[in-house]
Short mmCIF file of N, CA and C in Angstrom, two decimals:
data_model
loop_
_atom_site.label_atom_id
_atom_site.label_comp_id
_atom_site.label_asym_id
_atom_site.label_seq_id
_atom_site.Cartn_x
_atom_site.Cartn_y
_atom_site.Cartn_z
N MET A 103 95.68 115.89 63.05
CA MET A 103 96.34 116.75 64.01
C MET A 103 97.71 116.15 64.34
N LYS A 104 98.75 116.95 64.23
CA LYS A 104 100.09 116.50 64.55
C LYS A 104 100.29 116.48 66.06
N ILE A 105 101.03 115.49 66.54
CA ILE A 105 101.33 115.39 67.96
C ILE A 105 102.31 116.48 68.36
N TYR A 106 103.27 116.76 67.53
CA TYR A 106 104.26 117.79 67.85
C TYR A 106 104.04 119.01 66.96
N THR A 107 104.24 120.18 67.55
CA THR A 107 104.10 121.43 66.80
C THR A 107 105.36 122.27 66.85
N GLY A 108 106.17 122.05 67.88
CA GLY A 108 107.37 122.87 68.06
C GLY A 108 107.08 124.19 68.77
N ARG A 109 105.81 124.48 69.03
CA ARG A 109 105.46 125.77 69.65
C ARG A 109 105.98 125.87 71.08
N GLY A 110 106.25 124.75 71.72
CA GLY A 110 106.72 124.78 73.10
C GLY A 110 108.22 124.71 73.24
N ASP A 111 108.93 124.71 72.13
CA ASP A 111 110.39 124.57 72.18
C ASP A 111 111.08 125.73 72.88
N ASP A 112 110.41 126.85 72.96
CA ASP A 112 111.02 128.03 73.60
C ASP A 112 110.65 128.15 75.08
N GLY A 113 110.01 127.10 75.64
CA GLY A 113 109.65 127.13 77.06
C GLY A 113 108.32 127.81 77.34
N MET A 114 107.59 128.10 76.29
CA MET A 114 106.28 128.73 76.42
C MET A 114 105.22 127.75 75.93
N THR A 115 103.99 127.95 76.38
CA THR A 115 102.88 127.11 75.95
C THR A 115 101.63 127.96 75.82
N ASP A 116 100.63 127.41 75.13
CA ASP A 116 99.37 128.11 74.91
C ASP A 116 98.36 127.73 75.98
N LEU A 117 97.62 128.73 76.43
CA LEU A 117 96.47 128.48 77.30
C LEU A 117 95.24 128.32 76.42
N ARG A 118 94.13 128.05 77.03
CA ARG A 118 92.90 127.80 76.26
C ARG A 118 92.50 129.01 75.41
N ASP A 119 92.79 130.21 75.90
CA ASP A 119 92.47 131.43 75.15
C ASP A 119 93.55 131.80 74.14
N MET A 120 94.54 130.90 73.96
CA MET A 120 95.66 131.05 73.04
C MET A 120 96.70 132.08 73.48
N SER A 121 96.58 132.59 74.69
CA SER A 121 97.66 133.42 75.22
C SER A 121 98.83 132.51 75.55
N ARG A 122 100.04 133.06 75.54
CA ARG A 122 101.24 132.27 75.76
C ARG A 122 101.80 132.57 77.14
N VAL A 123 102.19 131.51 77.85
CA VAL A 123 102.78 131.66 79.18
C VAL A 123 103.96 130.70 79.30
N SER A 124 104.81 130.98 80.27
CA SER A 124 105.93 130.09 80.56
C SER A 124 105.40 128.74 81.05
N LYS A 125 106.12 127.70 80.68
CA LYS A 125 105.75 126.37 81.16
C LYS A 125 105.95 126.22 82.67
N THR A 126 106.58 127.20 83.29
CA THR A 126 106.76 127.18 84.75
C THR A 126 105.75 128.07 85.47
N SER A 127 104.78 128.60 84.76
CA SER A 127 103.81 129.49 85.40
C SER A 127 102.95 128.70 86.39
N PRO A 128 102.42 129.36 87.42
CA PRO A 128 101.55 128.67 88.38
C PRO A 128 100.34 127.99 87.73
N ARG A 129 99.84 128.56 86.65
CA ARG A 129 98.69 127.95 85.97
C ARG A 129 99.09 126.61 85.36
N ILE A 130 100.25 126.57 84.72
CA ILE A 130 100.72 125.33 84.11
C ILE A 130 101.06 124.31 85.20
N GLU A 131 101.69 124.77 86.28
CA GLU A 131 101.99 123.88 87.41
C GLU A 131 100.71 123.27 87.97
N ALA A 132 99.66 124.07 88.07
CA ALA A 132 98.39 123.57 88.63
C ALA A 132 97.78 122.51 87.73
N TYR A 133 97.58 122.84 86.44
CA TYR A 133 96.90 121.83 85.63
C TYR A 133 97.83 120.69 85.23
N GLY A 134 99.13 120.92 85.24
CA GLY A 134 100.06 119.83 84.99
C GLY A 134 100.06 118.81 86.12
N THR A 135 99.94 119.29 87.35
CA THR A 135 99.89 118.36 88.49
C THR A 135 98.57 117.62 88.50
N VAL A 136 97.49 118.26 88.08
CA VAL A 136 96.21 117.56 87.94
C VAL A 136 96.32 116.48 86.87
N ASP A 137 97.04 116.76 85.80
CA ASP A 137 97.27 115.77 84.75
C ASP A 137 98.03 114.57 85.32
N GLU A 138 99.06 114.84 86.12
CA GLU A 138 99.81 113.76 86.78
C GLU A 138 98.89 112.93 87.67
N LEU A 139 98.04 113.59 88.43
CA LEU A 139 97.09 112.89 89.29
C LEU A 139 96.16 112.02 88.46
N ASN A 140 95.66 112.55 87.36
CA ASN A 140 94.74 111.80 86.51
C ASN A 140 95.42 110.54 85.98
N ALA A 141 96.67 110.66 85.54
CA ALA A 141 97.41 109.50 85.05
C ALA A 141 97.64 108.48 86.17
N LEU A 142 97.90 108.97 87.36
CA LEU A 142 98.12 108.08 88.49
C LEU A 142 96.84 107.33 88.85
N VAL A 143 95.71 108.02 88.84
CA VAL A 143 94.43 107.35 89.09
C VAL A 143 94.21 106.27 88.02
N GLY A 144 94.63 106.55 86.80
CA GLY A 144 94.51 105.56 85.73
C GLY A 144 95.31 104.30 85.99
N THR A 145 96.39 104.40 86.75
CA THR A 145 97.19 103.20 87.05
C THR A 145 96.51 102.32 88.09
N VAL A 146 95.53 102.85 88.78
CA VAL A 146 94.83 102.09 89.82
C VAL A 146 93.73 101.23 89.22
N ARG A 147 93.13 101.70 88.14
CA ARG A 147 92.02 100.98 87.53
C ARG A 147 92.54 99.89 86.61
N PRO A 148 91.97 98.70 86.65
CA PRO A 148 90.90 98.30 87.55
C PRO A 148 91.43 97.87 88.92
N THR A 149 90.64 98.17 89.93
CA THR A 149 91.02 97.81 91.30
C THR A 149 90.61 96.39 91.64
N GLY A 150 89.71 95.84 90.84
CA GLY A 150 89.12 94.55 91.18
C GLY A 150 87.78 94.73 91.90
N HIS A 151 87.37 95.98 92.06
CA HIS A 151 86.11 96.32 92.71
C HIS A 151 85.34 97.25 91.77
N ASP A 152 84.35 96.69 91.09
CA ASP A 152 83.64 97.43 90.04
C ASP A 152 83.05 98.75 90.51
N ASP A 153 82.51 98.77 91.72
CA ASP A 153 81.88 100.00 92.21
C ASP A 153 82.92 101.11 92.38
N ILE A 154 84.09 100.76 92.87
CA ILE A 154 85.15 101.77 93.03
C ILE A 154 85.69 102.18 91.67
N ASP A 155 85.85 101.22 90.76
CA ASP A 155 86.32 101.54 89.41
C ASP A 155 85.39 102.54 88.72
N GLU A 156 84.09 102.37 88.94
CA GLU A 156 83.11 103.29 88.36
C GLU A 156 83.33 104.71 88.90
N LYS A 157 83.57 104.82 90.19
CA LYS A 157 83.82 106.14 90.78
C LYS A 157 85.12 106.74 90.26
N LEU A 158 86.16 105.91 90.15
CA LEU A 158 87.45 106.40 89.66
C LEU A 158 87.36 106.84 88.21
N ALA A 159 86.55 106.17 87.40
CA ALA A 159 86.34 106.62 86.02
C ALA A 159 85.68 108.01 86.02
N GLY A 160 84.71 108.20 86.90
CA GLY A 160 84.09 109.51 87.03
C GLY A 160 85.08 110.56 87.48
N VAL A 161 85.94 110.20 88.43
CA VAL A 161 86.97 111.11 88.91
C VAL A 161 87.90 111.51 87.77
N GLN A 162 88.30 110.55 86.94
CA GLN A 162 89.21 110.88 85.85
C GLN A 162 88.56 111.88 84.89
N ASN A 163 87.28 111.72 84.64
CA ASN A 163 86.59 112.71 83.80
C ASN A 163 86.53 114.06 84.48
N HIS A 164 86.25 114.07 85.78
CA HIS A 164 86.24 115.33 86.53
C HIS A 164 87.61 116.00 86.46
N LEU A 165 88.67 115.22 86.63
CA LEU A 165 90.02 115.79 86.61
C LEU A 165 90.35 116.39 85.24
N HIS A 166 89.83 115.78 84.19
CA HIS A 166 90.03 116.37 82.86
C HIS A 166 89.36 117.74 82.78
N VAL A 167 88.20 117.86 83.41
CA VAL A 167 87.51 119.15 83.46
C VAL A 167 88.30 120.15 84.30
N VAL A 168 88.87 119.69 85.43
CA VAL A 168 89.71 120.58 86.25
C VAL A 168 90.86 121.12 85.42
N GLN A 169 91.50 120.25 84.63
CA GLN A 169 92.60 120.70 83.78
C GLN A 169 92.13 121.78 82.81
N ALA A 170 91.03 121.54 82.14
CA ALA A 170 90.49 122.52 81.19
C ALA A 170 90.15 123.82 81.92
N ASP A 171 89.59 123.68 83.10
CA ASP A 171 89.22 124.83 83.93
C ASP A 171 90.45 125.67 84.26
N PHE A 172 91.51 125.03 84.76
CA PHE A 172 92.72 125.76 85.14
C PHE A 172 93.47 126.30 83.92
N ALA A 173 93.29 125.69 82.75
CA ALA A 173 93.97 126.14 81.54
C ALA A 173 93.30 127.37 80.93
N ASN A 174 92.19 127.78 81.51
CA ASN A 174 91.42 128.88 80.95
C ASN A 174 91.49 130.09 81.88
N PRO A 175 92.31 131.10 81.52
CA PRO A 175 92.46 132.26 82.40
C PRO A 175 91.24 133.18 82.45
N ASP A 176 90.36 133.06 81.47
CA ASP A 176 89.20 133.95 81.40
C ASP A 176 87.98 133.15 80.95
N PRO A 177 87.46 132.28 81.83
CA PRO A 177 86.37 131.38 81.42
C PRO A 177 85.07 132.12 81.17
N GLU A 178 84.32 131.56 80.24
CA GLU A 178 82.98 132.04 79.96
C GLU A 178 81.99 131.01 80.50
N GLU A 179 80.74 131.37 80.56
CA GLU A 179 79.73 130.55 81.21
C GLU A 179 79.61 129.15 80.62
N ASP A 180 79.82 128.99 79.32
CA ASP A 180 79.65 127.68 78.68
C ASP A 180 80.95 126.87 78.59
N ASP A 181 82.04 127.38 79.18
CA ASP A 181 83.30 126.65 79.18
C ASP A 181 83.26 125.52 80.21
N PRO A 182 84.03 124.45 79.97
CA PRO A 182 84.06 123.36 80.97
C PRO A 182 84.58 123.87 82.30
N MET A 183 83.87 123.55 83.36
CA MET A 183 84.34 123.93 84.69
C MET A 183 83.72 123.05 85.76
N ILE A 184 84.46 122.93 86.83
CA ILE A 184 83.99 122.19 88.00
C ILE A 184 83.03 123.09 88.76
N THR A 185 81.96 122.48 89.27
CA THR A 185 80.96 123.23 90.03
C THR A 185 80.80 122.60 91.42
N SER A 186 80.01 123.25 92.23
CA SER A 186 79.74 122.72 93.56
C SER A 186 79.05 121.36 93.49
N GLU A 187 78.37 121.07 92.39
CA GLU A 187 77.73 119.76 92.23
C GLU A 187 78.77 118.64 92.16
N HIS A 188 79.92 118.91 91.55
CA HIS A 188 81.00 117.92 91.51
C HIS A 188 81.51 117.64 92.93
N VAL A 189 81.66 118.71 93.70
CA VAL A 189 82.11 118.57 95.09
C VAL A 189 81.09 117.75 95.88
N ASP A 190 79.81 118.08 95.71
CA ASP A 190 78.74 117.35 96.40
C ASP A 190 78.75 115.87 96.03
N GLN A 191 79.04 115.57 94.76
CA GLN A 191 79.07 114.18 94.33
C GLN A 191 80.18 113.40 95.04
N VAL A 192 81.37 114.00 95.14
CA VAL A 192 82.47 113.33 95.83
C VAL A 192 82.13 113.16 97.31
N GLU A 193 81.51 114.16 97.92
CA GLU A 193 81.11 114.03 99.32
C GLU A 193 80.13 112.88 99.52
N ALA A 194 79.19 112.72 98.60
CA ALA A 194 78.22 111.63 98.70
C ALA A 194 78.93 110.28 98.56
N TRP A 195 79.89 110.20 97.66
CA TRP A 195 80.65 108.96 97.50
C TRP A 195 81.43 108.65 98.79
N ILE A 196 82.06 109.67 99.35
CA ILE A 196 82.82 109.46 100.59
C ILE A 196 81.89 108.94 101.70
N ASP A 197 80.75 109.60 101.87
CA ASP A 197 79.81 109.19 102.93
C ASP A 197 79.36 107.75 102.75
N ALA A 198 79.09 107.36 101.52
CA ALA A 198 78.62 105.99 101.26
C ALA A 198 79.69 104.96 101.60
N TYR A 199 80.93 105.25 101.25
CA TYR A 199 82.00 104.28 101.51
C TYR A 199 82.50 104.34 102.95
N ASP A 200 82.41 105.49 103.56
CA ASP A 200 82.86 105.62 104.95
C ASP A 200 82.04 104.71 105.86
N ASP A 201 80.77 104.50 105.50
CA ASP A 201 79.91 103.62 106.28
C ASP A 201 80.40 102.18 106.27
N GLU A 202 81.20 101.82 105.28
CA GLU A 202 81.73 100.46 105.14
C GLU A 202 82.96 100.23 106.02
N LEU A 203 83.52 101.30 106.56
CA LEU A 203 84.81 101.23 107.27
C LEU A 203 84.65 101.32 108.78
N GLU A 204 85.59 100.70 109.48
CA GLU A 204 85.71 100.90 110.91
C GLU A 204 86.21 102.33 111.15
N PRO A 205 85.72 102.99 112.18
CA PRO A 205 86.21 104.35 112.46
C PRO A 205 87.71 104.33 112.76
N LEU A 206 88.39 105.37 112.30
CA LEU A 206 89.83 105.48 112.58
C LEU A 206 90.05 105.77 114.06
N GLN A 207 91.02 105.08 114.63
CA GLN A 207 91.39 105.31 116.02
C GLN A 207 92.72 106.06 116.11
N SER A 208 93.47 106.07 115.02
CA SER A 208 94.76 106.74 114.98
C SER A 208 95.14 106.99 113.53
N PHE A 209 96.26 107.65 113.33
CA PHE A 209 96.77 107.80 111.98
C PHE A 209 97.10 106.42 111.43
N ILE A 210 97.09 106.29 110.11
CA ILE A 210 97.50 105.03 109.48
C ILE A 210 98.61 105.31 108.48
N LEU A 211 99.42 104.30 108.26
CA LEU A 211 100.48 104.41 107.26
C LEU A 211 99.88 104.24 105.86
N PRO A 212 100.39 104.97 104.88
CA PRO A 212 99.86 104.86 103.52
C PRO A 212 100.42 103.62 102.82
N THR A 213 99.87 102.48 103.14
CA THR A 213 100.34 101.20 102.62
C THR A 213 99.16 100.28 102.42
N GLY A 214 99.43 99.03 102.14
CA GLY A 214 98.37 98.05 101.98
C GLY A 214 98.57 97.23 100.74
N SER A 215 97.47 96.84 100.12
CA SER A 215 97.53 96.10 98.87
C SER A 215 98.13 97.00 97.79
N GLU A 216 98.45 96.41 96.65
CA GLU A 216 99.00 97.22 95.56
C GLU A 216 98.05 98.36 95.18
N LYS A 217 96.79 98.05 95.02
CA LYS A 217 95.82 99.08 94.61
C LYS A 217 95.56 100.07 95.74
N GLY A 218 95.50 99.58 96.97
CA GLY A 218 95.32 100.48 98.11
C GLY A 218 96.48 101.44 98.24
N SER A 219 97.69 100.95 98.06
CA SER A 219 98.88 101.80 98.14
C SER A 219 98.89 102.83 97.02
N ARG A 220 98.47 102.42 95.83
CA ARG A 220 98.41 103.38 94.71
C ARG A 220 97.38 104.47 94.98
N LEU A 221 96.28 104.11 95.60
CA LEU A 221 95.28 105.13 95.95
C LEU A 221 95.84 106.09 97.00
N HIS A 222 96.60 105.58 97.95
CA HIS A 222 97.26 106.48 98.91
C HIS A 222 98.25 107.39 98.18
N HIS A 223 98.98 106.86 97.24
CA HIS A 223 99.91 107.68 96.45
C HIS A 223 99.14 108.76 95.69
N ALA A 224 98.02 108.37 95.07
CA ALA A 224 97.19 109.34 94.35
C ALA A 224 96.71 110.44 95.29
N ARG A 225 96.39 110.06 96.53
CA ARG A 225 95.96 111.07 97.51
C ARG A 225 97.05 112.11 97.73
N THR A 226 98.30 111.68 97.84
CA THR A 226 99.38 112.63 98.09
C THR A 226 99.60 113.55 96.89
N VAL A 227 99.46 113.01 95.69
CA VAL A 227 99.59 113.84 94.48
C VAL A 227 98.41 114.80 94.39
N CYS A 228 97.24 114.35 94.82
CA CYS A 228 96.06 115.22 94.84
C CYS A 228 96.29 116.40 95.78
N ARG A 229 96.89 116.14 96.93
CA ARG A 229 97.20 117.23 97.87
C ARG A 229 98.18 118.22 97.24
N ARG A 230 99.15 117.71 96.49
CA ARG A 230 100.10 118.61 95.81
C ARG A 230 99.37 119.43 94.74
N ALA A 231 98.47 118.78 93.99
CA ALA A 231 97.69 119.50 92.99
C ALA A 231 96.88 120.62 93.64
N GLU A 232 96.33 120.32 94.79
CA GLU A 232 95.57 121.35 95.52
C GLU A 232 96.49 122.51 95.92
N ARG A 233 97.68 122.20 96.42
CA ARG A 233 98.62 123.27 96.78
C ARG A 233 98.98 124.12 95.57
N ARG A 234 99.18 123.48 94.42
CA ARG A 234 99.50 124.23 93.19
C ARG A 234 98.32 125.11 92.79
N ALA A 235 97.11 124.60 92.97
CA ALA A 235 95.91 125.37 92.63
C ALA A 235 95.75 126.56 93.57
N VAL A 236 96.04 126.38 94.85
CA VAL A 236 95.98 127.49 95.81
C VAL A 236 97.01 128.54 95.44
N ALA A 237 98.20 128.12 95.04
CA ALA A 237 99.22 129.07 94.60
C ALA A 237 98.76 129.83 93.37
N LEU A 238 98.13 129.15 92.44
CA LEU A 238 97.58 129.83 91.26
C LEU A 238 96.56 130.88 91.68
N ALA A 239 95.65 130.50 92.56
CA ALA A 239 94.58 131.41 92.97
C ALA A 239 95.11 132.63 93.73
N ALA A 240 96.31 132.52 94.31
CA ALA A 240 96.89 133.66 95.02
C ALA A 240 97.29 134.78 94.06
N ASP A 241 97.54 134.43 92.80
CA ASP A 241 98.03 135.42 91.83
C ASP A 241 97.13 135.63 90.63
N ALA A 242 96.17 134.74 90.40
CA ALA A 242 95.38 134.83 89.18
C ALA A 242 94.00 134.23 89.42
N GLN A 243 93.15 134.36 88.42
CA GLN A 243 91.81 133.80 88.50
C GLN A 243 91.92 132.28 88.51
N ALA A 244 91.23 131.65 89.47
CA ALA A 244 91.13 130.19 89.52
C ALA A 244 89.80 129.84 90.16
N ASN A 245 89.16 128.85 89.63
CA ASN A 245 87.85 128.41 90.10
C ASN A 245 87.96 127.83 91.50
N GLU A 246 87.34 128.48 92.46
CA GLU A 246 87.37 128.01 93.85
C GLU A 246 86.70 126.65 94.01
N ASP A 247 85.68 126.36 93.20
CA ASP A 247 85.03 125.04 93.26
C ASP A 247 86.02 123.95 92.85
N ALA A 248 86.88 124.24 91.89
CA ALA A 248 87.87 123.25 91.46
C ALA A 248 88.89 122.99 92.57
N ILE A 249 89.27 124.05 93.27
CA ILE A 249 90.20 123.88 94.40
C ILE A 249 89.53 123.06 95.50
N GLN A 250 88.28 123.37 95.80
CA GLN A 250 87.55 122.61 96.81
C GLN A 250 87.38 121.16 96.36
N TYR A 251 87.15 120.94 95.07
CA TYR A 251 87.02 119.59 94.55
C TYR A 251 88.29 118.78 94.84
N LEU A 252 89.46 119.37 94.58
CA LEU A 252 90.71 118.67 94.84
C LEU A 252 90.86 118.34 96.33
N ASN A 253 90.46 119.27 97.18
CA ASN A 253 90.54 119.02 98.62
C ASN A 253 89.66 117.83 99.01
N ARG A 254 88.45 117.82 98.49
CA ARG A 254 87.52 116.75 98.82
C ARG A 254 87.96 115.43 98.19
N LEU A 255 88.49 115.51 96.97
CA LEU A 255 88.93 114.29 96.29
C LEU A 255 90.05 113.61 97.07
N SER A 256 90.95 114.37 97.66
CA SER A 256 92.01 113.72 98.44
C SER A 256 91.42 112.91 99.58
N ASP A 257 90.34 113.42 100.18
CA ASP A 257 89.64 112.65 101.21
C ASP A 257 89.01 111.39 100.62
N GLY A 258 88.43 111.52 99.44
CA GLY A 258 87.84 110.37 98.77
C GLY A 258 88.87 109.31 98.45
N LEU A 259 90.02 109.72 97.96
CA LEU A 259 91.08 108.76 97.64
C LEU A 259 91.56 108.03 98.90
N PHE A 260 91.60 108.75 100.02
CA PHE A 260 91.97 108.13 101.30
C PHE A 260 90.95 107.06 101.68
N VAL A 261 89.67 107.41 101.58
CA VAL A 261 88.61 106.47 101.94
C VAL A 261 88.65 105.26 101.01
N TRP A 262 88.80 105.48 99.71
CA TRP A 262 88.84 104.35 98.77
C TRP A 262 90.05 103.47 99.01
N ALA A 263 91.19 104.05 99.38
CA ALA A 263 92.37 103.24 99.72
C ALA A 263 92.04 102.34 100.90
N ARG A 264 91.39 102.89 101.91
CA ARG A 264 91.02 102.09 103.07
C ARG A 264 90.02 100.99 102.70
N VAL A 265 89.05 101.31 101.86
CA VAL A 265 88.04 100.32 101.45
C VAL A 265 88.69 99.20 100.66
N VAL A 266 89.53 99.56 99.70
CA VAL A 266 90.20 98.53 98.89
C VAL A 266 91.04 97.63 99.79
N ASN A 267 91.78 98.22 100.70
CA ASN A 267 92.58 97.41 101.62
C ASN A 267 91.71 96.50 102.48
N ALA A 268 90.61 97.02 102.99
CA ALA A 268 89.71 96.21 103.82
C ALA A 268 89.11 95.06 103.00
N ARG A 269 88.64 95.36 101.81
CA ARG A 269 88.04 94.32 100.96
C ARG A 269 89.07 93.27 100.56
N ASP A 270 90.32 93.70 100.41
CA ASP A 270 91.39 92.77 100.03
C ASP A 270 91.98 92.05 101.24
N GLY A 271 91.43 92.34 102.43
CA GLY A 271 91.87 91.65 103.64
C GLY A 271 93.24 92.10 104.14
N VAL A 272 93.63 93.32 103.80
CA VAL A 272 94.94 93.85 104.24
C VAL A 272 94.70 94.77 105.41
N PRO A 273 95.24 94.44 106.59
CA PRO A 273 94.99 95.29 107.77
C PRO A 273 95.74 96.61 107.67
N GLU A 274 95.14 97.62 108.30
CA GLU A 274 95.79 98.94 108.35
C GLU A 274 96.90 98.91 109.41
N GLU A 275 97.92 99.69 109.15
CA GLU A 275 99.05 99.79 110.08
C GLU A 275 99.11 101.20 110.64
N SER A 276 99.28 101.30 111.94
CA SER A 276 99.45 102.61 112.56
C SER A 276 100.94 102.88 112.75
N PRO A 277 101.33 104.14 112.68
CA PRO A 277 102.73 104.46 112.92
C PRO A 277 103.08 104.26 114.39
N THR A 278 104.34 104.03 114.65
CA THR A 278 104.82 103.98 116.03
C THR A 278 105.67 105.22 116.26
N TYR A 279 105.63 105.71 117.46
CA TYR A 279 106.33 106.95 117.77
C TYR A 279 107.37 106.69 118.86
#
């Protein structure tokens, strides 16, 4: 398989069903931002915490499915897609790690150790991916479970950033007003 085909030289690209759309379409923006998020999560691993790395590896696989899901304008039952079970899994991960943390008393700044800061950065890109997915769903078919997954994942990334910072002995900082 060749890496380059030249098919995108005119500003168009193929969707999973081989229909052609502009590279600026909401569908491409949605799954392209998920791709960016997936690459960013990849820069965090390894965190130095095997249990979190295991979850992040799972997240990267889920994000690949989200991309395939958003790239498919007319999915069939056996096509890759995010389901409510994926959302439930992230919620269970959040609950397990949240028990390790002190309750938040105020907002915190997105900073900390190198890995904690990268997880905070990933959270912000995840929120953008969610916004792109909501924009897609306003005009076209988009899997609501995938959108909910992105919403929940941003919470998970926040919790993991806090856990990594706590385990690395980096205190949280609150903003001053």
